[in-house]
Each structure stands twice: as C-alpha cells, then as structure tokens.
mmCIF file of C-alpha atoms in Angstrom:
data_model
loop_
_atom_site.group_PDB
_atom_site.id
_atom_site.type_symbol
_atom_site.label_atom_id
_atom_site.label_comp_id
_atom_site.label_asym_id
_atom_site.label_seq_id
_atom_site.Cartn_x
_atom_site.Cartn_y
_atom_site.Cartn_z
ATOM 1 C CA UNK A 1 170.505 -7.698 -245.682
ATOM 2 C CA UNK A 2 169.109 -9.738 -248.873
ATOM 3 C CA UNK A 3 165.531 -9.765 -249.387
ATOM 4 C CA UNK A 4 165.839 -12.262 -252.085
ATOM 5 C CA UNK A 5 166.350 -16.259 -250.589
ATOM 6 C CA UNK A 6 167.003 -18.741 -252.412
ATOM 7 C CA UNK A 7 167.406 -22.601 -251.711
ATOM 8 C CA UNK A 8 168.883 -24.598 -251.621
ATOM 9 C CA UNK A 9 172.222 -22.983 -251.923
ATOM 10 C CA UNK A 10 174.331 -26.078 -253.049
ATOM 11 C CA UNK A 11 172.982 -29.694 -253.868
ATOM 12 C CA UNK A 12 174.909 -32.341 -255.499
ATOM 13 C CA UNK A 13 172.129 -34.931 -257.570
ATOM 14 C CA UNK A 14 172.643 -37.299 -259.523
ATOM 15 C CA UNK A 15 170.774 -37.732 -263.589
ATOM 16 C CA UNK A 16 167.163 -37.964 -264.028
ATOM 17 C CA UNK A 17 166.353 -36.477 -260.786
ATOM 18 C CA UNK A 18 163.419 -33.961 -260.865
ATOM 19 C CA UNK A 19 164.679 -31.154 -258.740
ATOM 20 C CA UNK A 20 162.880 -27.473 -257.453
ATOM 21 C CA UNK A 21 165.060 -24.561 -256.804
ATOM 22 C CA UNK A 22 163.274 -22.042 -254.467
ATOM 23 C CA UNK A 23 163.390 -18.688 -254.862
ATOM 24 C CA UNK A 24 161.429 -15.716 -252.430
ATOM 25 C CA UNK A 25 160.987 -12.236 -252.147
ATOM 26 C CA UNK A 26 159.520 -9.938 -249.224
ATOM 27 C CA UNK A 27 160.164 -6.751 -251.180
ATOM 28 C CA UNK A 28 156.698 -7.189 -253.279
ATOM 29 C CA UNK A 29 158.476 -6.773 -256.372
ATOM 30 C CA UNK A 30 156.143 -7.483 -259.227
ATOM 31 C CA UNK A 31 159.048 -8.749 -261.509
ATOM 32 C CA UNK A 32 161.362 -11.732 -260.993
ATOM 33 C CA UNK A 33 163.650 -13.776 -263.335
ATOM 34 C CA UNK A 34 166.221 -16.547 -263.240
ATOM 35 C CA UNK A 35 169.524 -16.309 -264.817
ATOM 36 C CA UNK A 36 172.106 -18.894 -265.402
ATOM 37 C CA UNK A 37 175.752 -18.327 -264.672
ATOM 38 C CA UNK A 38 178.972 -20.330 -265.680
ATOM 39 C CA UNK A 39 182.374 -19.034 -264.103
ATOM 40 C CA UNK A 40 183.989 -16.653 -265.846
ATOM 41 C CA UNK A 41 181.167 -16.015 -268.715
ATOM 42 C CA UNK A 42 178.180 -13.528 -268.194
ATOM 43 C CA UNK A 43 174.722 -14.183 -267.189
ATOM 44 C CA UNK A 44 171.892 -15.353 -269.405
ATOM 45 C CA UNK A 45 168.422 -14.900 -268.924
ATOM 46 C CA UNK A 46 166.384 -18.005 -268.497
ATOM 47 C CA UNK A 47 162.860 -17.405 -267.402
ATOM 48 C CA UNK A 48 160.999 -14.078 -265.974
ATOM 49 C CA UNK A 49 158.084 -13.138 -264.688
ATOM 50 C CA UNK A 50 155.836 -9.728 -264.669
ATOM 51 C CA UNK A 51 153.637 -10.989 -262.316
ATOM 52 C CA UNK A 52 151.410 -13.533 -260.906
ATOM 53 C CA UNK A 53 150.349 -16.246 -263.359
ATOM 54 C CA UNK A 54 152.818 -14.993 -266.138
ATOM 55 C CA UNK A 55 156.221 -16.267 -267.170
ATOM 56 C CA UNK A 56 158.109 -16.088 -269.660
ATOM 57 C CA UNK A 57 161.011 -17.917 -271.240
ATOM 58 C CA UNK A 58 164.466 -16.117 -271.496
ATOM 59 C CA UNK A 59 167.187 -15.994 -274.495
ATOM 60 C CA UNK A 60 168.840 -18.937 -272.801
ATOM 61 C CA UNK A 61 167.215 -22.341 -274.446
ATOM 62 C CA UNK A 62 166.067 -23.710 -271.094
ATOM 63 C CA UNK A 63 164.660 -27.183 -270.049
ATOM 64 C CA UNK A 64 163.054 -25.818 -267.114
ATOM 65 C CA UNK A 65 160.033 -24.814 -266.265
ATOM 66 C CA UNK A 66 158.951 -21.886 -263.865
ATOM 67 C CA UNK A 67 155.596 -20.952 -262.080
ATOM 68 C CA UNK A 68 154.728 -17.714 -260.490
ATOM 69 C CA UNK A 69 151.160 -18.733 -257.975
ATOM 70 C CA UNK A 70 152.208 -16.001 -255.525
ATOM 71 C CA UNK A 71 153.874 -12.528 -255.631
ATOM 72 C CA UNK A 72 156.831 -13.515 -253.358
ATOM 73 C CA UNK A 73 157.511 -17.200 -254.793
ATOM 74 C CA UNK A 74 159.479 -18.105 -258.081
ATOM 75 C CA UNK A 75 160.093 -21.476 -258.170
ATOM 76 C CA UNK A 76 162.314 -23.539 -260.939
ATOM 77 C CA UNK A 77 161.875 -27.043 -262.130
ATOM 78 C CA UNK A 78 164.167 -29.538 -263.578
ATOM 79 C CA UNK A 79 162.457 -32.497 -264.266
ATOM 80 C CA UNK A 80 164.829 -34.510 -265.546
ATOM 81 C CA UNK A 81 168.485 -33.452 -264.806
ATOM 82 C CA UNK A 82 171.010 -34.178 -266.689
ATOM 83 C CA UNK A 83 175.296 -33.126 -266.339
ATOM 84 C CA UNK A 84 175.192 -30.341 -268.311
ATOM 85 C CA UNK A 85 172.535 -28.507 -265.993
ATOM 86 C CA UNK A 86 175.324 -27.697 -263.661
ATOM 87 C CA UNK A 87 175.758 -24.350 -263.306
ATOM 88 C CA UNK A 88 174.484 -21.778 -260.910
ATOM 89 C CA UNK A 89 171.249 -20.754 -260.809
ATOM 90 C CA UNK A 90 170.211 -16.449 -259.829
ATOM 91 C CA UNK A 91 166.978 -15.724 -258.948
ATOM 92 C CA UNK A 92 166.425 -11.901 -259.421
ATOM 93 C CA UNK A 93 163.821 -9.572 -258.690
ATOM 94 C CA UNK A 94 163.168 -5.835 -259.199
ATOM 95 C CA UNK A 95 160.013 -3.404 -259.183
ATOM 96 C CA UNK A 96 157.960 -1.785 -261.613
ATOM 97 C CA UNK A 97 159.480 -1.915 -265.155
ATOM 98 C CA UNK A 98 161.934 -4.207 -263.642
ATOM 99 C CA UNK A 99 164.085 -5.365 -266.633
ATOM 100 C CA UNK A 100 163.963 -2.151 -268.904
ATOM 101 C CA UNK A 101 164.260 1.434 -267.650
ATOM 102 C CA UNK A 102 166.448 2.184 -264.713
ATOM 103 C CA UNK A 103 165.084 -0.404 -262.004
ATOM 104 C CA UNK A 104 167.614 -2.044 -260.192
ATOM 105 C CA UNK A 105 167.681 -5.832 -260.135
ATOM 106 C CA UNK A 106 167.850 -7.454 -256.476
ATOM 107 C CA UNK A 107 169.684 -11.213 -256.593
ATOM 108 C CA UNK A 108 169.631 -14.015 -254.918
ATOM 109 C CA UNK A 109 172.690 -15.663 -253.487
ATOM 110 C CA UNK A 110 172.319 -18.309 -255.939
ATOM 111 C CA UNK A 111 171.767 -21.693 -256.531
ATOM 112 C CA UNK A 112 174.807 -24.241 -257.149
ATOM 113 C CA UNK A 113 173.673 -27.177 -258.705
ATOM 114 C CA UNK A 114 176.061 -29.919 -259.992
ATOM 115 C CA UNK A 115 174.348 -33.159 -261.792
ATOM 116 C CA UNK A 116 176.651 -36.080 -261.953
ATOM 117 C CA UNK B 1 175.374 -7.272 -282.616
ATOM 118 C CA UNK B 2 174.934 -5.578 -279.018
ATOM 119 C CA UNK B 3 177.433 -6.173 -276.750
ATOM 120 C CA UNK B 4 179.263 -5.791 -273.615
ATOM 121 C CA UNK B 5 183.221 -6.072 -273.125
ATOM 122 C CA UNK B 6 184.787 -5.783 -270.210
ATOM 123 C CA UNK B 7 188.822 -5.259 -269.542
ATOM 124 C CA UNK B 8 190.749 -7.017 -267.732
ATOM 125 C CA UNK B 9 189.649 -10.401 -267.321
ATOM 126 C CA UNK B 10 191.268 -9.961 -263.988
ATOM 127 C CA UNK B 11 193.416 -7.856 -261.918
ATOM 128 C CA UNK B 12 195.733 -8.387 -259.085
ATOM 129 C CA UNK B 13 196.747 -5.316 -256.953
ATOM 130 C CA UNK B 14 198.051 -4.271 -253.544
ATOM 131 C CA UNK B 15 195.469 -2.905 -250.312
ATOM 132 C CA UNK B 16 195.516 0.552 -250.707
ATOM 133 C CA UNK B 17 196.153 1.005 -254.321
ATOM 134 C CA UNK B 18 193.837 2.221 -256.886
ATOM 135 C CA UNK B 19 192.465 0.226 -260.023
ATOM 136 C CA UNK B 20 190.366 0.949 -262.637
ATOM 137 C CA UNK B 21 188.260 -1.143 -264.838
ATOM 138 C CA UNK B 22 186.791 -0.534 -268.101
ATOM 139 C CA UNK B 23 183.356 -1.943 -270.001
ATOM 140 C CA UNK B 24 182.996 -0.992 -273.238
ATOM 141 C CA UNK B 25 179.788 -1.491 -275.683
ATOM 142 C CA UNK B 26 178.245 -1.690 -278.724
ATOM 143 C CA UNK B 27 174.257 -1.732 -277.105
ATOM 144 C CA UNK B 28 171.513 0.612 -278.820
ATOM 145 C CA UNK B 29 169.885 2.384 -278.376
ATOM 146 C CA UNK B 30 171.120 3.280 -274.870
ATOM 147 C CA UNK B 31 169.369 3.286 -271.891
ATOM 148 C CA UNK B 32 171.414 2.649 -268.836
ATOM 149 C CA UNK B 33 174.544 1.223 -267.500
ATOM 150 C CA UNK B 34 175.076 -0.296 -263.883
ATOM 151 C CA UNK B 35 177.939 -1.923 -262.060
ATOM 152 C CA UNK B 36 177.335 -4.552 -259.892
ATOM 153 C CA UNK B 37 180.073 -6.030 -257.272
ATOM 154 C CA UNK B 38 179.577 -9.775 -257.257
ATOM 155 C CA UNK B 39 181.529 -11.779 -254.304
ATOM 156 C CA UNK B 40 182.345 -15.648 -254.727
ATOM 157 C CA UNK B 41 179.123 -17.193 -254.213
ATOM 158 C CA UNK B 42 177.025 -15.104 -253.851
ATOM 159 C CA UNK B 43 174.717 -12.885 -255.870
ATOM 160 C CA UNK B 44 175.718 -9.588 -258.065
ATOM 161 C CA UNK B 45 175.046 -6.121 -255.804
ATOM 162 C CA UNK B 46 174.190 -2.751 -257.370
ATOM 163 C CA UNK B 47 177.015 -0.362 -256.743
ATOM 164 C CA UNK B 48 176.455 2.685 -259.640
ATOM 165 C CA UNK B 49 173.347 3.322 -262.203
ATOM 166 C CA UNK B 50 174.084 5.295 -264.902
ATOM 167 C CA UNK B 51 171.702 7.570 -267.502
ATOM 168 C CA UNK B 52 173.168 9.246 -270.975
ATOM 169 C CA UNK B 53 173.081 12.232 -269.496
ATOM 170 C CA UNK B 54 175.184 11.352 -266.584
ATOM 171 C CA UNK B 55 179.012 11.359 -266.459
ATOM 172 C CA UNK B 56 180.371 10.524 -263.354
ATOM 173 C CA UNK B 57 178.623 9.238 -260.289
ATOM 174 C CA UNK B 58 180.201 7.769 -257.028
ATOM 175 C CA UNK B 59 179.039 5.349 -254.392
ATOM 176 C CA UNK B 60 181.665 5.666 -251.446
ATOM 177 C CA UNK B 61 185.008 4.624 -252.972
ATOM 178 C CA UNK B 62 183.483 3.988 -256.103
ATOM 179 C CA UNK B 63 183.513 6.110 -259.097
ATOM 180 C CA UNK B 64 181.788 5.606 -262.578
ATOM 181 C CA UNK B 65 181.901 7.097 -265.565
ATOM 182 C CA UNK B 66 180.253 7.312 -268.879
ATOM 183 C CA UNK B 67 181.014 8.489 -272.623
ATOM 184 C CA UNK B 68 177.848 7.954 -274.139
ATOM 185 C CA UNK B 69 179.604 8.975 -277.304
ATOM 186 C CA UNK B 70 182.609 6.236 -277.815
ATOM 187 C CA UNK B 71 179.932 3.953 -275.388
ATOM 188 C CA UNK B 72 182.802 2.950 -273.117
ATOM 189 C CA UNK B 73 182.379 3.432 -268.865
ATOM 190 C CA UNK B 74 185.211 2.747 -266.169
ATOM 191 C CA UNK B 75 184.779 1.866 -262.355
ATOM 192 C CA UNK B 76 187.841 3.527 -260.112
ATOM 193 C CA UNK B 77 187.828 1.941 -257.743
ATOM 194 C CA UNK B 78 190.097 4.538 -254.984
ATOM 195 C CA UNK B 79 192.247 3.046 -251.451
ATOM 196 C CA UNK B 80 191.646 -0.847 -252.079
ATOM 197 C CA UNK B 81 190.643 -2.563 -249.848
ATOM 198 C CA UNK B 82 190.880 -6.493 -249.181
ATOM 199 C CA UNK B 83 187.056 -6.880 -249.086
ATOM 200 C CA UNK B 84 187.168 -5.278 -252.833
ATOM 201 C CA UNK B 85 187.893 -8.373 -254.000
ATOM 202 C CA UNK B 86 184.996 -9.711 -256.481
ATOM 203 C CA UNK B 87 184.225 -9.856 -259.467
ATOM 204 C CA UNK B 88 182.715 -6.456 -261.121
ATOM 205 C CA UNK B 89 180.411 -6.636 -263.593
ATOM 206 C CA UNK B 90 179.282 -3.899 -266.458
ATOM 207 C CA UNK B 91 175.203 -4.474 -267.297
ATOM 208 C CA UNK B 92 174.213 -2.309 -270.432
ATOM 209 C CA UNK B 93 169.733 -1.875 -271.046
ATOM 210 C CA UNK B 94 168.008 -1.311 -274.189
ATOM 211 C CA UNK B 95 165.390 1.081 -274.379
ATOM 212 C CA UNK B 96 164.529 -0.425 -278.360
ATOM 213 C CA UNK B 97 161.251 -2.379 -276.974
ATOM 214 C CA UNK B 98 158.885 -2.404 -274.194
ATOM 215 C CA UNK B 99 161.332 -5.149 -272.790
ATOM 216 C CA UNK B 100 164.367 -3.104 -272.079
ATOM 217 C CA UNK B 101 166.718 -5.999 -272.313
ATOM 218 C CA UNK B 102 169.944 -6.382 -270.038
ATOM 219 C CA UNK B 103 173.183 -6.771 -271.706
ATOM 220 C CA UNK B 104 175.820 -8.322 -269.336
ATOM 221 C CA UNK B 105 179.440 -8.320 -269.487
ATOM 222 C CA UNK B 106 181.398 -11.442 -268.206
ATOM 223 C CA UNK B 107 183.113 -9.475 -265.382
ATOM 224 C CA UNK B 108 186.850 -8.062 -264.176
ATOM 225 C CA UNK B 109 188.014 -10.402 -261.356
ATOM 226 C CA UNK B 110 189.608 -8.086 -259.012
ATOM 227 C CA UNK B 111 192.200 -9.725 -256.049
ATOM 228 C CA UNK B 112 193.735 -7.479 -253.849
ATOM 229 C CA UNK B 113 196.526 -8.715 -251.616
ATOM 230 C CA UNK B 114 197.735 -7.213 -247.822
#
C-alpha cells in the first residue's frame, strides 16, 4: 500500500489559474522531490527537498514553486498556468541520503494536470 | 554526456512467455542501478537495486543483471504474466558529488496479450 498521496490525481484548468498539487508522506522520510513526466520520455527532476525549510530547484527549468513547513507535506505551486504545464506531476520521497547512494525512491501516483 | 538508453521502446509478447529488456549507459562514476515497474497512471515501483559488485539479483520473476564493465543491465522478466504489463524503467546514480544524481531512462513499454 502507497505511503506517498498525492492530490489531486487529475484536474483539467484552464490559463492563469494558480493551482497547488498536494503531496504527503507517513513514512518520515527526510527527503522528497517532484519530477515531471511526459509519455514516452523519462523523468526530470523539478524541485527537492532535504528537509524541513529547504528546497531546492531541479535540472528541469521550473515555474513552480515548492515549500517544505512540515516533514510529511510537499506541496507545488503554479501560479499562473499556462498549456504547456500539462504534464504529470511525481511526488517522490526516500530516507536518509535519499537521491544519492542506494536509497530507494517511494512515488506518488501522480498528478495529471492538463491547462487548456 | 551521462546517459541512460533503454531497448525496446516497446514490446508485445504472449502470457507465459519470457522477455528481456536491456538499459544500457554511459553514467560515471557508477553508483547504482534500479528497475522500477511503472503501471499506466500510476507511480514508478522499485523492483531490483543494483551495486558494482553485484551481478545478478532477482525479485520473484524478476531477474537483473549488471556488467559494470560494458555498463549495460537487462531485466528477464520469466512466465509473463498479463499484470506485467507496464512500462519498465532503468534509473542509473552518480556517486561524483554529495548529490548522487539519478539518471533515468525513458522506459520499455511491455504488453502482454492472453
């Protein structure tokens, strides 16, 4: 059973809406990240965290913004969306080290978002 | 560069056959390499984790491999089964900074038909 929730799991909204995509974890994990996924290409890195009040952006150019007030909650802003934010959207966590060394990441079951 | 290639793109085979996919790549230096099973819509799972000094592991009907040498790993997947369907995706780390980035691959898409 996932440990890792995320919503909401689809949403359809249309440009210039500010939108939050949720993301918790009851594993404790210190690290979490958000990756970006478009069918058929690999996932990009778009913001992580190595713990409370830090974040980080990814290699992925992002317009969104993350915040990290609690442990367990990773949330992701768009403040202004625009078409080509649709994609879908993995929130990820892991322990310790979490991206380096041989922790295993955790996901989400993702985020769809489609801007029209 | 570092990379990660995966081969096929996708793969269409019977229930009950076996398949094998392969990820090859160009990361260094080396950490790990991990196969994850992702099913439509949803999030990737961990199947296998793999060290250099490890060359075959297996997780059920699962098996991995790794050359650390010509950097290339397969996933055998053994007796298909209908729920193996998903896409499988190779994950190469770094060990070249504190960071320990994640190289991904963009996936095999395996069917299998009854």
């Amino acid at each position: 059973e996932a440990d890792i929730y995320q919503t909401p799991r689809y949403l359809v909204i249309g440009t210039g809406k500010k939108i939050t995509l949720e993301c918790s974890q009851t594993m404790g994990h210190d690290k979490m990240y958000w990756y970006q996924q478009d069918p058929g290409m690999e996932l990009h890195l778009i913001h992580y965290s190595y713990g409370v009040n830090s974040t980080e952006k990814g290699d992925l150019s992002s317009e969104s913004t993350v915040s990290r007030i609690r442990t367990e909650h990773f949330p992701l802003t768009l403040e202004s969306a625009r078409p080509s934010h649709t994609s879908q959207y993995l929130c990820a966590s892991s322990e310790g080290t979490g991206n380096s060394g041989a922790n295993v990441l955790t996901f989400g079951a993702g985020s769809r978002l489609t801007v029209l | 560069k570092n990379q990660v290639e995966q081969s096929p793109q996708s793969l269409i085979i019977l229930e009950g056959k076996n398949c094998t996919l392969q990820c090859n790549y160009t990361v260094s230096p080396f950490s790990n390499l991990r196969w994850y099973k992702q099913d439509t819509g949803r999030g990737p799972v961990s199947l296998t984790i793999m060290t250099f000094s490890e060359n075959t592991k297996s997780n059920g009907r699962y098996t991995a491999t790794l050359d650390a040498d010509t950097k290339q790993s397969s996933l055998h997947i053994t007796a298909s089964q209908l729920s193996d369907s998903a896409s499988y995706i190779c994950v190469v780390s770094d060990r070249g900074s504190t960071l320990g980035r994640l190289y991904f691959g963009r996936g095999t898409q395996l069917t299998v038909w009854p």
